[in-house]
PDB file of C-alpha atoms (C1' of nucleotides) in Angstrom:
ATOM      1  CA  MET A 254      -2.756  -3.261   4.422  1.00 66.00           C
ATOM      2  CA  PRO A 255       0.700  -3.321   3.187  1.00 90.00           C
ATOM      3  CA  GLU A 256       1.854   0.242   3.365  1.00 93.00           C
ATOM      4  CA  LEU A 257       5.380   1.241   4.310  1.00 94.00           C
ATOM      5  CA  PRO A 258       5.254   0.071   7.960  1.00 94.00           C
ATOM      6  CA  GLU A 259       3.892  -3.359   7.048  1.00 94.00           C
ATOM      7  CA  VAL A 260       6.391  -3.766   4.226  1.00 94.00           C
ATOM      8  CA  GLN A 261       9.191  -2.687   6.557  1.00 95.00           C
ATOM      9  CA  THR A 262       8.036  -5.176   9.191  1.00 94.00           C
ATOM     10  CA  THR A 263       8.052  -7.899   6.568  1.00 95.00           C
ATOM     11  CA  VAL A 264      11.498  -6.940   5.336  1.00 95.00           C
ATOM     12  CA  SER A 265      12.872  -6.904   8.889  1.00 95.00           C
ATOM     13  CA  GLY A 266      11.509 -10.391   9.493  1.00 95.00           C
ATOM     14  CA  LEU A 267      13.069 -11.639   6.285  1.00 96.00           C
ATOM     15  CA  GLN A 268      16.587 -10.654   7.319  1.00 96.00           C
ATOM     16  CA  LEU A 269      16.870 -14.139   8.831  1.00 96.00           C
ATOM     17  CA  ILE A 270      17.279 -15.640   5.392  1.00 96.00           C
ATOM     18  CA  ILE A 271      20.154 -13.482   4.219  1.00 97.00           C
ATOM     19  CA  LYS A 272      22.999 -15.677   2.948  1.00 97.00           C
ATOM     20  CA  LYS A 273      20.703 -18.643   2.520  1.00 97.00           C
ATOM     21  CA  GLN A 274      20.161 -20.280  -0.834  1.00 98.00           C
ATOM     22  CA  ILE A 275      17.070 -20.652  -2.953  1.00 97.00           C
ATOM     23  CA  THR A 276      16.795 -24.305  -3.933  1.00 98.00           C
ATOM     24  CA  SER A 277      13.699 -23.877  -6.089  1.00 97.00           C
ATOM     25  CA  ILE A 278      10.623 -21.740  -6.656  1.00 96.00           C
ATOM     26  CA  LYS A 279       7.198 -23.250  -7.166  1.00 95.00           C
ATOM     27  CA  VAL A 280       4.572 -21.141  -8.904  1.00 95.00           C
ATOM     28  CA  ASN A 281       1.022 -22.238  -8.114  1.00 94.00           C
ATOM     29  CA  THR A 282      -0.685 -19.311  -9.813  1.00 93.00           C
ATOM     30  CA  THR A 283       0.751 -18.041 -13.052  1.00 90.00           C
ATOM     31  CA  LYS A 284      -0.893 -14.653 -13.025  1.00 89.00           C
ATOM     32  CA  LEU A 285      -1.272 -12.210 -10.161  1.00 90.00           C
ATOM     33  CA  ARG A 286      -1.504  -8.562 -11.165  1.00 89.00           C
ATOM     34  CA  TYR A 287       0.937  -9.467 -13.918  1.00 90.00           C
ATOM     35  CA  LEU A 288       2.119 -12.757 -15.327  1.00 90.00           C
ATOM     36  CA  ILE A 289       4.790 -14.288 -13.140  1.00 92.00           C
ATOM     37  CA  PRO A 290       7.975 -14.628 -15.200  1.00 92.00           C
ATOM     38  CA  LYS A 291       8.137 -18.220 -16.394  1.00 91.00           C
ATOM     39  CA  LYS A 292      11.877 -18.454 -15.912  1.00 93.00           C
ATOM     40  CA  ILE A 293      11.773 -17.439 -12.263  1.00 95.00           C
ATOM     41  CA  ASP A 294      12.614 -20.914 -10.973  1.00 95.00           C
ATOM     42  CA  GLN A 295      15.346 -21.502 -13.491  1.00 96.00           C
ATOM     43  CA  ILE A 296      16.948 -18.113 -12.796  1.00 95.00           C
ATOM     44  CA  ALA A 297      16.782 -18.171  -9.009  1.00 96.00           C
ATOM     45  CA  LYS A 298      17.644 -21.831  -8.464  1.00 96.00           C
ATOM     46  CA  ASN A 299      20.741 -22.363  -6.327  1.00 97.00           C
ATOM     47  CA  LYS A 300      21.370 -18.657  -5.883  1.00 97.00           C
ATOM     48  CA  GLU A 301      22.240 -17.052  -2.598  1.00 98.00           C
ATOM     49  CA  ILE A 302      20.125 -14.232  -1.169  1.00 97.00           C
ATOM     50  CA  ILE A 303      22.589 -11.392  -0.621  1.00 97.00           C
ATOM     51  CA  ARG A 304      20.335  -8.610   0.566  1.00 97.00           C
ATOM     52  CA  ILE A 305      16.648  -7.926   1.234  1.00 96.00           C
ATOM     53  CA  TYR A 306      15.405  -4.389   1.431  1.00 96.00           C
ATOM     54  CA  ARG A 307      12.461  -2.083   0.869  1.00 95.00           C
ATOM     55  CA  LEU A 308      11.884   0.591  -1.768  1.00 94.00           C
ATOM     56  CA  GLY A 309       8.606   2.390  -1.138  1.00 93.00           C
ATOM     57  CA  LYS A 310       6.176  -0.502  -0.818  1.00 94.00           C
ATOM     58  CA  TYR A 311       8.358  -2.820  -2.905  1.00 94.00           C
ATOM     59  CA  ILE A 312      10.475  -5.626  -1.489  1.00 95.00           C
ATOM     60  CA  ILE A 313      13.725  -6.416  -3.255  1.00 95.00           C
ATOM     61  CA  PHE A 314      15.624  -9.719  -2.948  1.00 96.00           C
ATOM     62  CA  GLU A 315      19.106  -9.267  -4.321  1.00 97.00           C
ATOM     63  CA  LEU A 316      20.548 -12.606  -5.453  1.00 97.00           C
ATOM     64  CA  SER A 317      24.123 -13.717  -5.945  1.00 96.00           C
ATOM     65  CA  ASN A 318      23.868 -13.936  -9.730  1.00 91.00           C
ATOM     66  CA  SER A 319      23.263 -10.196 -10.118  1.00 94.00           C
ATOM     67  CA  ILE A 320      19.555 -10.821 -10.423  1.00 95.00           C
ATOM     68  CA  SER A 321      16.957  -9.224  -8.158  1.00 96.00           C
ATOM     69  CA  LEU A 322      13.475 -10.462  -7.373  1.00 95.00           C
ATOM     70  CA  ILE A 323      10.937  -7.697  -6.837  1.00 95.00           C
ATOM     71  CA  PHE A 324       7.764  -8.212  -4.817  1.00 95.00           C
ATOM     72  CA  HIS A 325       4.762  -5.987  -4.340  1.00 94.00           C
ATOM     73  CA  LEU A 326       2.098  -7.019  -1.851  1.00 93.00           C
ATOM     74  CA  GLY A 327      -0.807  -5.159  -3.436  1.00 91.00           C
ATOM     75  CA  MET A 328      -3.705  -4.845  -1.035  1.00 89.00           C
ATOM     76  CA  THR A 329      -3.737  -8.248   0.599  1.00 91.00           C
ATOM     77  CA  GLY A 330      -0.345  -9.807  -0.057  1.00 92.00           C
ATOM     78  CA  ARG A 331       1.548 -11.447   2.776  1.00 93.00           C
ATOM     79  CA  ILE A 332       4.882 -13.190   3.027  1.00 95.00           C
ATOM     80  CA  ARG A 333       5.447 -15.940   5.563  1.00 94.00           C
ATOM     81  CA  LEU A 334       8.643 -17.701   6.521  1.00 95.00           C
ATOM     82  CA  LEU A 335       8.504 -21.152   8.059  1.00 94.00           C
ATOM     83  CA  LYS A 336      10.116 -24.532   8.390  1.00 96.00           C
ATOM     84  CA  LYS A 337       9.282 -26.788   5.494  1.00 96.00           C
ATOM     85  CA  SER A 338       7.960 -29.395   7.911  1.00 96.00           C
ATOM     86  CA  ASP A 339       5.509 -26.858   9.384  1.00 94.00           C
ATOM     87  CA  TYR A 340       4.155 -25.743   6.043  1.00 94.00           C
ATOM     88  CA  ARG A 341       0.561 -26.612   5.182  1.00 92.00           C
ATOM     89  CA  LYS A 342      -0.731 -25.165   1.962  1.00 91.00           C
ATOM     90  CA  LEU A 343      -3.327 -22.442   2.448  1.00 90.00           C
ATOM     91  CA  LYS A 344      -5.743 -20.962  -0.036  1.00 89.00           C
ATOM     92  CA  HIS A 345      -4.053 -18.230  -2.119  1.00 91.00           C
ATOM     93  CA  ASP A 346      -0.511 -19.458  -1.523  1.00 93.00           C
ATOM     94  CA  HIS A 347       0.649 -18.454  -4.993  1.00 95.00           C
ATOM     95  CA  ILE A 348       4.409 -18.745  -4.839  1.00 95.00           C
ATOM     96  CA  ILE A 349       6.611 -20.952  -2.694  1.00 96.00           C
ATOM     97  CA  ILE A 350      10.312 -20.308  -2.436  1.00 97.00           C
ATOM     98  CA  TYR A 351      12.244 -23.271  -1.062  1.00 97.00           C
ATOM     99  CA  LEU A 352      15.455 -22.478   0.773  1.00 97.00           C
ATOM    100  CA  ASN A 353      18.265 -24.640   2.014  1.00 95.00           C
ATOM    101  CA  TYR A 354      18.126 -25.372   5.761  1.00 92.00           C
ATOM    102  CA  ASN A 355      14.571 -26.658   5.068  1.00 95.00           C
ATOM    103  CA  GLU A 356      12.823 -23.319   5.134  1.00 97.00           C
ATOM    104  CA  VAL A 357      10.138 -21.944   2.849  1.00 96.00           C
ATOM    105  CA  ILE A 358       8.933 -18.462   1.959  1.00 96.00           C
ATOM    106  CA  ILE A 359       5.286 -18.215   0.974  1.00 95.00           C
ATOM    107  CA  PHE A 360       3.670 -15.444  -1.032  1.00 94.00           C
ATOM    108  CA  ASN A 361      -0.061 -15.425  -0.274  1.00 93.00           C
ATOM    109  CA  ASP A 362      -2.440 -12.885  -1.802  1.00 92.00           C
ATOM    110  CA  PRO A 363      -6.230 -13.389  -1.885  1.00 91.00           C
ATOM    111  CA  ARG A 364      -6.998 -10.476  -4.152  1.00 89.00           C
ATOM    112  CA  LYS A 365      -4.017 -11.014  -6.461  1.00 91.00           C
ATOM    113  CA  PHE A 366      -3.193  -7.337  -6.699  1.00 90.00           C
ATOM    114  CA  GLY A 367       0.407  -8.035  -5.785  1.00 92.00           C
ATOM    115  CA  PHE A 368       3.112  -9.169  -8.175  1.00 93.00           C
ATOM    116  CA  VAL A 369       6.539 -10.674  -8.514  1.00 94.00           C
ATOM    117  CA  ASP A 370       9.079  -9.591 -11.071  1.00 94.00           C
ATOM    118  CA  ILE A 371      12.680 -10.354 -12.007  1.00 94.00           C
ATOM    119  CA  SER A 372      15.364  -7.993 -13.171  1.00 94.00           C
ATOM    120  CA  LYS A 373      19.094  -7.748 -13.507  1.00 94.00           C
ATOM    121  CA  THR A 374      20.215  -5.987 -10.340  1.00 95.00           C
ATOM    122  CA  SER A 375      22.005  -3.376 -12.429  1.00 93.00           C
ATOM    123  CA  GLU A 376      18.838  -2.622 -14.375  1.00 91.00           C
ATOM    124  CA  PHE A 377      15.888  -2.939 -12.053  1.00 88.00           C
ATOM    125  CA  LYS A 378      15.858   0.745 -11.209  1.00 89.00           C
ATOM    126  CA  GLN A 379      14.847   1.310 -14.792  1.00 87.00           C
ATOM    127  CA  LYS A 380      11.629  -0.636 -14.283  1.00 88.00           C
ATOM    128  CA  LYS A 381       8.884   1.870 -14.741  1.00 86.00           C
ATOM    129  CA  TYR A 382       7.258   1.248 -11.365  1.00 89.00           C
ATOM    130  CA  ILE A 383      10.601   1.756  -9.587  1.00 91.00           C
ATOM    131  CA  SER A 384      11.999   4.651 -11.592  1.00 88.00           C
ATOM    132  CA  ASN A 385       8.838   6.655 -10.944  1.00 88.00           C
ATOM    133  CA  LEU A 386       9.066   6.355  -7.167  1.00 91.00           C
ATOM    134  CA  GLY A 387       9.486   9.532  -5.194  1.00 92.00           C
ATOM    135  CA  LEU A 388      11.679   9.908  -2.127  1.00 93.00           C
ATOM    136  CA  ASP A 389      11.478   7.555   0.801  1.00 94.00           C
ATOM    137  CA  PRO A 390       9.978   9.243   3.873  1.00 95.00           C
ATOM    138  CA  PHE A 391      13.157   8.610   5.853  1.00 95.00           C
ATOM    139  CA  GLN A 392      15.568   9.984   3.269  1.00 94.00           C
ATOM    140  CA  LYS A 393      16.987  13.301   4.378  1.00 94.00           C
ATOM    141  CA  GLU A 394      16.498  14.644   0.860  1.00 94.00           C
ATOM    142  CA  LEU A 395      12.811  14.710   1.720  1.00 94.00           C
ATOM    143  CA  ASP A 396      12.731  18.236   3.086  1.00 95.00           C
ATOM    144  CA  GLU A 397      10.513  21.303   2.947  1.00 95.00           C
ATOM    145  CA  ASN A 398      11.888  22.528  -0.337  1.00 94.00           C
ATOM    146  CA  TYR A 399      11.373  19.183  -2.042  1.00 93.00           C
ATOM    147  CA  LEU A 400       7.731  19.021  -1.033  1.00 94.00           C
ATOM    148  CA  LEU A 401       7.010  22.697  -1.639  1.00 93.00           C
ATOM    149  CA  ASN A 402       8.322  22.223  -5.127  1.00 91.00           C
ATOM    150  CA  LYS A 403       6.062  19.201  -5.687  1.00 91.00           C
ATOM    151  CA  PHE A 404       3.017  20.888  -4.174  1.00 90.00           C
ATOM    152  CA  ASP A 405       3.610  24.168  -5.899  1.00 83.00           C
ATOM    153  CA  ARG A 406       0.567  25.445  -7.817  1.00 82.00           C
ATOM    154  CA  SER A 407      -1.215  22.133  -7.357  1.00 88.00           C
ATOM    155  CA  SER A 408      -4.949  22.262  -6.874  1.00 88.00           C
ATOM    156  CA  ILE A 409      -4.900  18.589  -5.846  1.00 90.00           C
ATOM    157  CA  PRO A 410      -5.868  18.014  -2.210  1.00 92.00           C
ATOM    158  CA  ILE A 411      -2.957  17.216   0.070  1.00 93.00           C
ATOM    159  CA  LYS A 412      -4.283  13.772   0.911  1.00 93.00           C
ATOM    160  CA  GLN A 413      -4.163  12.830  -2.742  1.00 92.00           C
ATOM    161  CA  LEU A 414      -0.640  14.209  -3.002  1.00 93.00           C
ATOM    162  CA  LEU A 415       0.431  12.116  -0.002  1.00 93.00           C
ATOM    163  CA  LEU A 416      -0.911   9.004  -1.706  1.00 93.00           C
ATOM    164  CA  ASN A 417       1.039   9.798  -4.852  1.00 92.00           C
ATOM    165  CA  GLN A 418       3.987   7.387  -4.833  1.00 92.00           C
ATOM    166  CA  LYS A 419       5.859   9.605  -7.285  1.00 91.00           C
ATOM    167  CA  ILE A 420       6.158  12.287  -4.609  1.00 93.00           C
ATOM    168  CA  VAL A 421       6.726  10.267  -1.438  1.00 94.00           C
ATOM    169  CA  ALA A 422       6.934   6.477  -1.668  1.00 93.00           C
ATOM    170  CA  GLY A 423       5.211   4.255   0.854  1.00 94.00           C
ATOM    171  CA  ILE A 424       2.169   6.057   2.224  1.00 94.00           C
ATOM    172  CA  GLY A 425      -1.269   4.499   1.676  1.00 93.00           C
ATOM    173  CA  ASN A 426      -4.782   5.373   2.726  1.00 93.00           C
ATOM    174  CA  ILE A 427      -4.560   4.477   6.409  1.00 93.00           C
ATOM    175  CA  TYR A 428      -1.372   6.373   7.130  1.00 94.00           C
ATOM    176  CA  ALA A 429      -2.322   9.343   4.956  1.00 94.00           C
ATOM    177  CA  ASN A 430      -5.347   9.844   7.210  1.00 93.00           C
ATOM    178  CA  GLU A 431      -3.358   9.415  10.407  1.00 94.00           C
ATOM    179  CA  ILE A 432      -0.502  11.637   9.244  1.00 95.00           C
ATOM    180  CA  LEU A 433      -2.787  14.511   8.281  1.00 94.00           C
ATOM    181  CA  PHE A 434      -4.590  14.304  11.585  1.00 95.00           C
ATOM    182  CA  ASP A 435      -1.275  14.319  13.422  1.00 96.00           C
ATOM    183  CA  ALA A 436      -0.183  17.395  11.469  1.00 96.00           C
ATOM    184  CA  LYS A 437      -3.599  19.051  11.977  1.00 95.00           C
ATOM    185  CA  ILE A 438      -3.854  19.639   8.252  1.00 95.00           C
ATOM    186  CA  SER A 439      -7.116  19.200   6.374  1.00 94.00           C
ATOM    187  CA  PRO A 440      -7.055  16.371   3.796  1.00 93.00           C
ATOM    188  CA  PHE A 441      -8.898  18.743   1.456  1.00 92.00           C
ATOM    189  CA  LEU A 442      -6.321  21.508   1.475  1.00 92.00           C
ATOM    190  CA  PRO A 443      -4.954  22.006  -2.052  1.00 92.00           C
ATOM    191  CA  GLY A 444      -1.216  21.474  -2.376  1.00 92.00           C
ATOM    192  CA  SER A 445      -0.647  25.079  -3.372  1.00 91.00           C
ATOM    193  CA  GLN A 446      -2.027  26.211  -0.006  1.00 92.00           C
ATOM    194  CA  LEU A 447       0.717  24.576   2.049  1.00 93.00           C
ATOM    195  CA  ASP A 448       3.367  27.014   3.184  1.00 94.00           C
ATOM    196  CA  PHE A 449       6.792  26.237   4.612  1.00 95.00           C
ATOM    197  CA  HIS A 450       5.475  25.910   8.136  1.00 96.00           C
ATOM    198  CA  LYS A 451       2.709  23.453   7.199  1.00 95.00           C
ATOM    199  CA  VAL A 452       5.044  21.374   5.043  1.00 95.00           C
ATOM    200  CA  SER A 453       7.493  21.258   7.898  1.00 96.00           C
ATOM    201  CA  LYS A 454       4.809  19.949  10.238  1.00 96.00           C
ATOM    202  CA  LEU A 455       3.735  17.470   7.602  1.00 96.00           C
ATOM    203  CA  ILE A 456       7.223  16.014   7.256  1.00 96.00           C
ATOM    204  CA  LYS A 457       7.513  15.618  11.013  1.00 97.00           C
ATOM    205  CA  SER A 458       4.142  13.876  11.145  1.00 96.00           C
ATOM    206  CA  ILE A 459       4.996  11.575   8.239  1.00 95.00           C
ATOM    207  CA  ARG A 460       8.089  10.397  10.057  1.00 96.00           C
ATOM    208  CA  ARG A 461       6.504  10.289  13.499  1.00 96.00           C
ATOM    209  CA  ILE A 462       3.483   8.217  12.436  1.00 95.00           C
ATOM    210  CA  LEU A 463       5.413   5.835  10.199  1.00 95.00           C
ATOM    211  CA  LYS A 464       8.087   5.269  12.839  1.00 96.00           C
ATOM    212  CA  LYS A 465       5.496   4.630  15.487  1.00 96.00           C
ATOM    213  CA  ALA A 466       3.628   2.218  13.213  1.00 94.00           C
ATOM    214  CA  ILE A 467       6.843   0.340  12.466  1.00 95.00           C
ATOM    215  CA  SER A 468       7.556   0.083  16.179  1.00 95.00           C
ATOM    216  CA  PHE A 469       4.132  -1.550  16.619  1.00 93.00           C
ATOM    217  CA  GLY A 470       4.803  -4.025  13.832  1.00 92.00           C
ATOM    218  CA  GLY A 471       2.454  -2.240  11.456  1.00 91.00           C
ATOM    219  CA  THR A 472      -1.311  -2.510  11.262  1.00 90.00           C
ATOM    220  CA  SER A 473      -3.307  -5.754  11.192  1.00 89.00           C
ATOM    221  CA  LEU A 474      -6.914  -5.161  10.253  1.00 83.00           C
ATOM    222  CA  LYS A 475      -7.756  -8.559   8.822  1.00 77.00           C
ATOM    223  CA  ASP A 476      -4.439 -10.111   7.985  1.00 74.00           C
ATOM    224  CA  TYR A 477      -1.158 -11.047   9.544  1.00 74.00           C
ATOM    225  CA  VAL A 478       1.728  -8.910   8.487  1.00 76.00           C
ATOM    226  CA  SER A 479       4.920 -10.281   9.955  1.00 89.00           C
ATOM    227  CA  VAL A 480       6.669 -13.238   8.419  1.00 91.00           C
ATOM    228  CA  ASP A 481       6.238 -15.377  11.549  1.00 91.00           C
ATOM    229  CA  GLY A 482       2.503 -14.698  11.666  1.00 87.00           C
ATOM    230  CA  THR A 483       2.385 -12.319  14.611  1.00 89.00           C
ATOM    231  CA  LEU A 484      -0.046  -9.428  14.356  1.00 89.00           C
ATOM    232  CA  GLY A 485       0.822  -5.772  14.110  1.00 90.00           C
ATOM    233  CA  ASN A 486      -0.779  -3.551  16.718  1.00 90.00           C
ATOM    234  CA  PHE A 487      -0.814  -0.058  15.309  1.00 91.00           C
ATOM    235  CA  GLN A 488      -4.583  -0.283  14.684  1.00 90.00           C
ATOM    236  CA  THR A 489      -5.028   0.248  18.426  1.00 91.00           C
ATOM    237  CA  LYS A 490      -3.321   3.614  17.976  1.00 92.00           C
ATOM    238  CA  PHE A 491      -5.541   4.938  15.199  1.00 93.00           C
ATOM    239  CA  LYS A 492      -6.797   8.419  15.965  1.00 93.00           C
ATOM    240  CA  VAL A 493      -9.143   8.775  12.982  1.00 93.00           C
ATOM    241  CA  TYR A 494      -8.927   5.805  10.634  1.00 92.00           C
ATOM    242  CA  ASN A 495     -11.969   3.532  10.978  1.00 91.00           C
ATOM    243  CA  ARG A 496     -13.327   5.783  13.736  1.00 91.00           C
ATOM    244  CA  GLU A 497     -16.206   7.541  12.010  1.00 90.00           C
ATOM    245  CA  ASN A 498     -18.457   9.384  14.454  1.00 89.00           C
ATOM    246  CA  GLU A 499     -16.216   8.694  17.433  1.00 91.00           C
ATOM    247  CA  LYS A 500     -15.206  11.651  19.568  1.00 91.00           C
ATOM    248  CA  ILE A 501     -11.696  13.043  19.835  1.00 89.00           C
ATOM    249  CA  SER A 502     -11.846  15.187  22.933  1.00 84.00           C
ATOM    250  CA  LYS A 503     -15.141  16.893  22.149  1.00 90.00           C
ATOM    251  CA  PHE A 504     -14.981  16.697  18.372  1.00 92.00           C
ATOM    252  CA  ARG A 505     -16.382  14.135  16.006  1.00 91.00           C
ATOM    253  CA  VAL A 506     -14.437  12.128  13.451  1.00 92.00           C
ATOM    254  CA  ARG A 507     -15.997  12.278  10.003  1.00 91.00           C
ATOM    255  CA  ARG A 508     -15.769   9.997   7.019  1.00 89.00           C
ATOM    256  CA  VAL A 509     -15.982  11.288   3.474  1.00 89.00           C
ATOM    257  CA  ILE A 510     -15.297   9.579   0.170  1.00 87.00           C
ATOM    258  CA  GLN A 511     -12.493  11.498  -1.469  1.00 89.00           C
ATOM    259  CA  TYR A 512     -11.245  10.348  -4.862  1.00 85.00           C
ATOM    260  CA  GLY A 513     -13.020   7.061  -4.301  1.00 84.00           C
ATOM    261  CA  ARG A 514     -11.284   6.285  -1.011  1.00 89.00           C
ATOM    262  CA  SER A 515     -12.384   6.799   2.571  1.00 90.00           C
ATOM    263  CA  THR A 516     -11.026   9.912   4.199  1.00 92.00           C
ATOM    264  CA  PHE A 517     -11.319  10.078   7.982  1.00 92.00           C
ATOM    265  CA  PHE A 518     -10.654  13.387   9.635  1.00 93.00           C
ATOM    266  CA  CYS A 519     -11.775  15.790  12.318  1.00 93.00           C
ATOM    267  CA  PRO A 520     -13.131  19.000  10.750  1.00 92.00           C
ATOM    268  CA  ASN A 521     -12.605  20.887  14.003  1.00 93.00           C
ATOM    269  CA  LEU A 522      -8.989  19.941  14.477  1.00 94.00           C
ATOM    270  CA  GLN A 523      -8.204  19.967  10.747  1.00 94.00           C
ATOM    271  CA  LYS A 524      -9.977  23.139   9.766  1.00 93.00           C
ATOM    272  CA  SER A 525     -10.040  24.452   6.241  1.00 92.00           C
ATOM    273  CA  LYS A 526     -12.415  26.342   4.014  1.00 90.00           C
ATOM    274  CA  PHE A 527     -11.984  23.466   1.575  1.00 90.00           C
ATOM    275  CA  ASN A 528     -13.614  20.975   3.939  1.00 90.00           C
ATOM    276  CA  PRO A 529     -16.988  19.656   2.787  1.00 88.00           C
ATOM    277  CA  PRO A 530     -19.999  20.885   4.743  1.00 86.00           C
ATOM    278  CA  PHE A 531     -21.662  18.738   7.399  1.00 83.00           C
ATOM    279  CA  TYR A 532     -25.236  19.196   8.499  1.00 75.00           C
ATOM    280  CA  THR A 533     -25.561  16.716  11.313  1.00 71.00           C
TER     281      THR A 533
ATOM    282  C1'  DA B 208     -28.651 -13.743  -0.931  1.00 80.54           C
ATOM    283  C1'  DG B 209     -27.054  -9.676  -2.837  1.00 80.54           C
ATOM    284  C1'  DG B 210     -25.095  -5.221  -2.763  1.00 80.54           C
ATOM    285  C1'  DT B 211     -21.314  -2.572  -0.852  1.00 80.54           C
ATOM    286  C1'  DC B 212     -16.999  -1.880   0.969  1.00 80.54           C
ATOM    287  C1'  DT B 213     -11.797  -2.662   1.418  1.00 80.54           C
ATOM    288  C1'  DG B 214      -5.199  -1.887   2.528  1.00 80.54           C
ATOM    289  C1'  DT B 215      -2.981  -0.722  -4.438  1.00 80.54           C
ATOM    290  C1'  DT B 216      -1.835   0.555  -8.900  1.00 80.54           C
ATOM    291  C1'  DA B 217      -2.501   1.599 -13.694  1.00 80.54           C
ATOM    292  C1'  DC B 218      -5.159   2.346 -17.575  1.00 80.54           C
ATOM    293  C1'  DT B 219      -8.829   4.852 -20.131  1.00 80.54           C
ATOM    294  C1'  DG B 220     -11.123   8.721 -22.178  1.00 80.54           C
ATOM    295  C1'  DA B 221     -12.773  13.305 -21.448  1.00 80.54           C
TER     296       DA B 221
ATOM    297  C1'  DA C 128      -1.416  17.663 -18.113  1.00 80.54           C
ATOM    298  C1'  DT C 129      -5.361  16.410 -14.878  1.00 80.54           C
ATOM    299  C1'  DC C 130      -8.790  13.560 -13.063  1.00 80.54           C
ATOM    300  C1'  DA C 131     -12.986  10.644 -12.492  1.00 80.54           C
ATOM    301  C1'  DG C 132     -14.049   6.221 -13.453  1.00 80.54           C
ATOM    302  C1'  DT C 133     -12.890   1.587 -13.839  1.00 80.54           C
ATOM    303  C1'  DA C 134     -10.467  -2.755 -13.786  1.00 80.54           C
ATOM    304  C1'  DA C 135      -7.807  -6.584 -11.768  1.00 80.54           C
ATOM    305  C1'  DC C 136      -9.891 -10.069  -7.330  1.00 80.54           C
ATOM    306  C1'  DA C 137     -11.642 -12.221  -2.914  1.00 80.54           C
ATOM    307  C1'  DG C 138     -13.936 -11.882   1.218  1.00 80.54           C
ATOM    308  C1'  DA C 139     -16.076  -9.501   5.121  1.00 80.54           C
ATOM    309  C1'  DC C 140     -20.012  -7.201   6.394  1.00 80.54           C
ATOM    310  C1'  DC C 141     -24.764  -5.793   6.731  1.00 80.54           C
TER     311       DC C 141
END
DNA sequence: AGGTCTGTTACTGA
DNA sequence: ATCAGTAACAGACC
């Protein structure tokens, strides 16, 4: 479920390999979402990893030769870090990065919706998928005016706007549901209906939920998230996600398909005239 | 056994 | 421009 908290957990775990060197990269699968650049091994070989950081849900490895590697985990991508002697190849291990000090980084992704790309460090921000990214939830530029401006006159439901990476980068389906519940805002409320007060609550909830999820090591529904294989635990803190028909105090959690994705919410605590009707 | 669902993103055609 | 539908893919679930 790599959304921002899982990507952040991964990036934090990878800080151990800063200043280490890539000795080679082995590509087992040539195409994930996109073709893996053929020259990746040749370009990264013998380069030092200077910096590893997150942009939205993207992971950036900045290398010493002014090249950056860009990873996206898609829906099921995972990165592991282990000693070479402990590594046993698993199904869907698509890319193996060998480091000095006998360590390996493994990119595993059953559904192959993730990808790996290469760019000059000075130019990668021009990649379309990066240049389109909206603000990071923790940037202070993300304030009421920024969001009001983006939501202005929009008839699109707020949940859909939260999932739009061009507005805020890093929120996916799980956290969109949890954030809106935390803010007591209906997922069906059109963007244009959010006033300053609601947007202010929304920003606080975005930061509160994401921070809390990061502190729990993210969410592990089916997969490991951290690079050493330990599970995240935020799923135990879900208020609405995956809790259809459960009670929150005396109210029921509902599930509705919205734009093709599951929306979980509590119609009583997230009231709106835009909510769909329920008869049972 | 087969149909349905899933954490993401991007493209299509209306 | 907006948006519903679909595609990429594997596996869990019923």
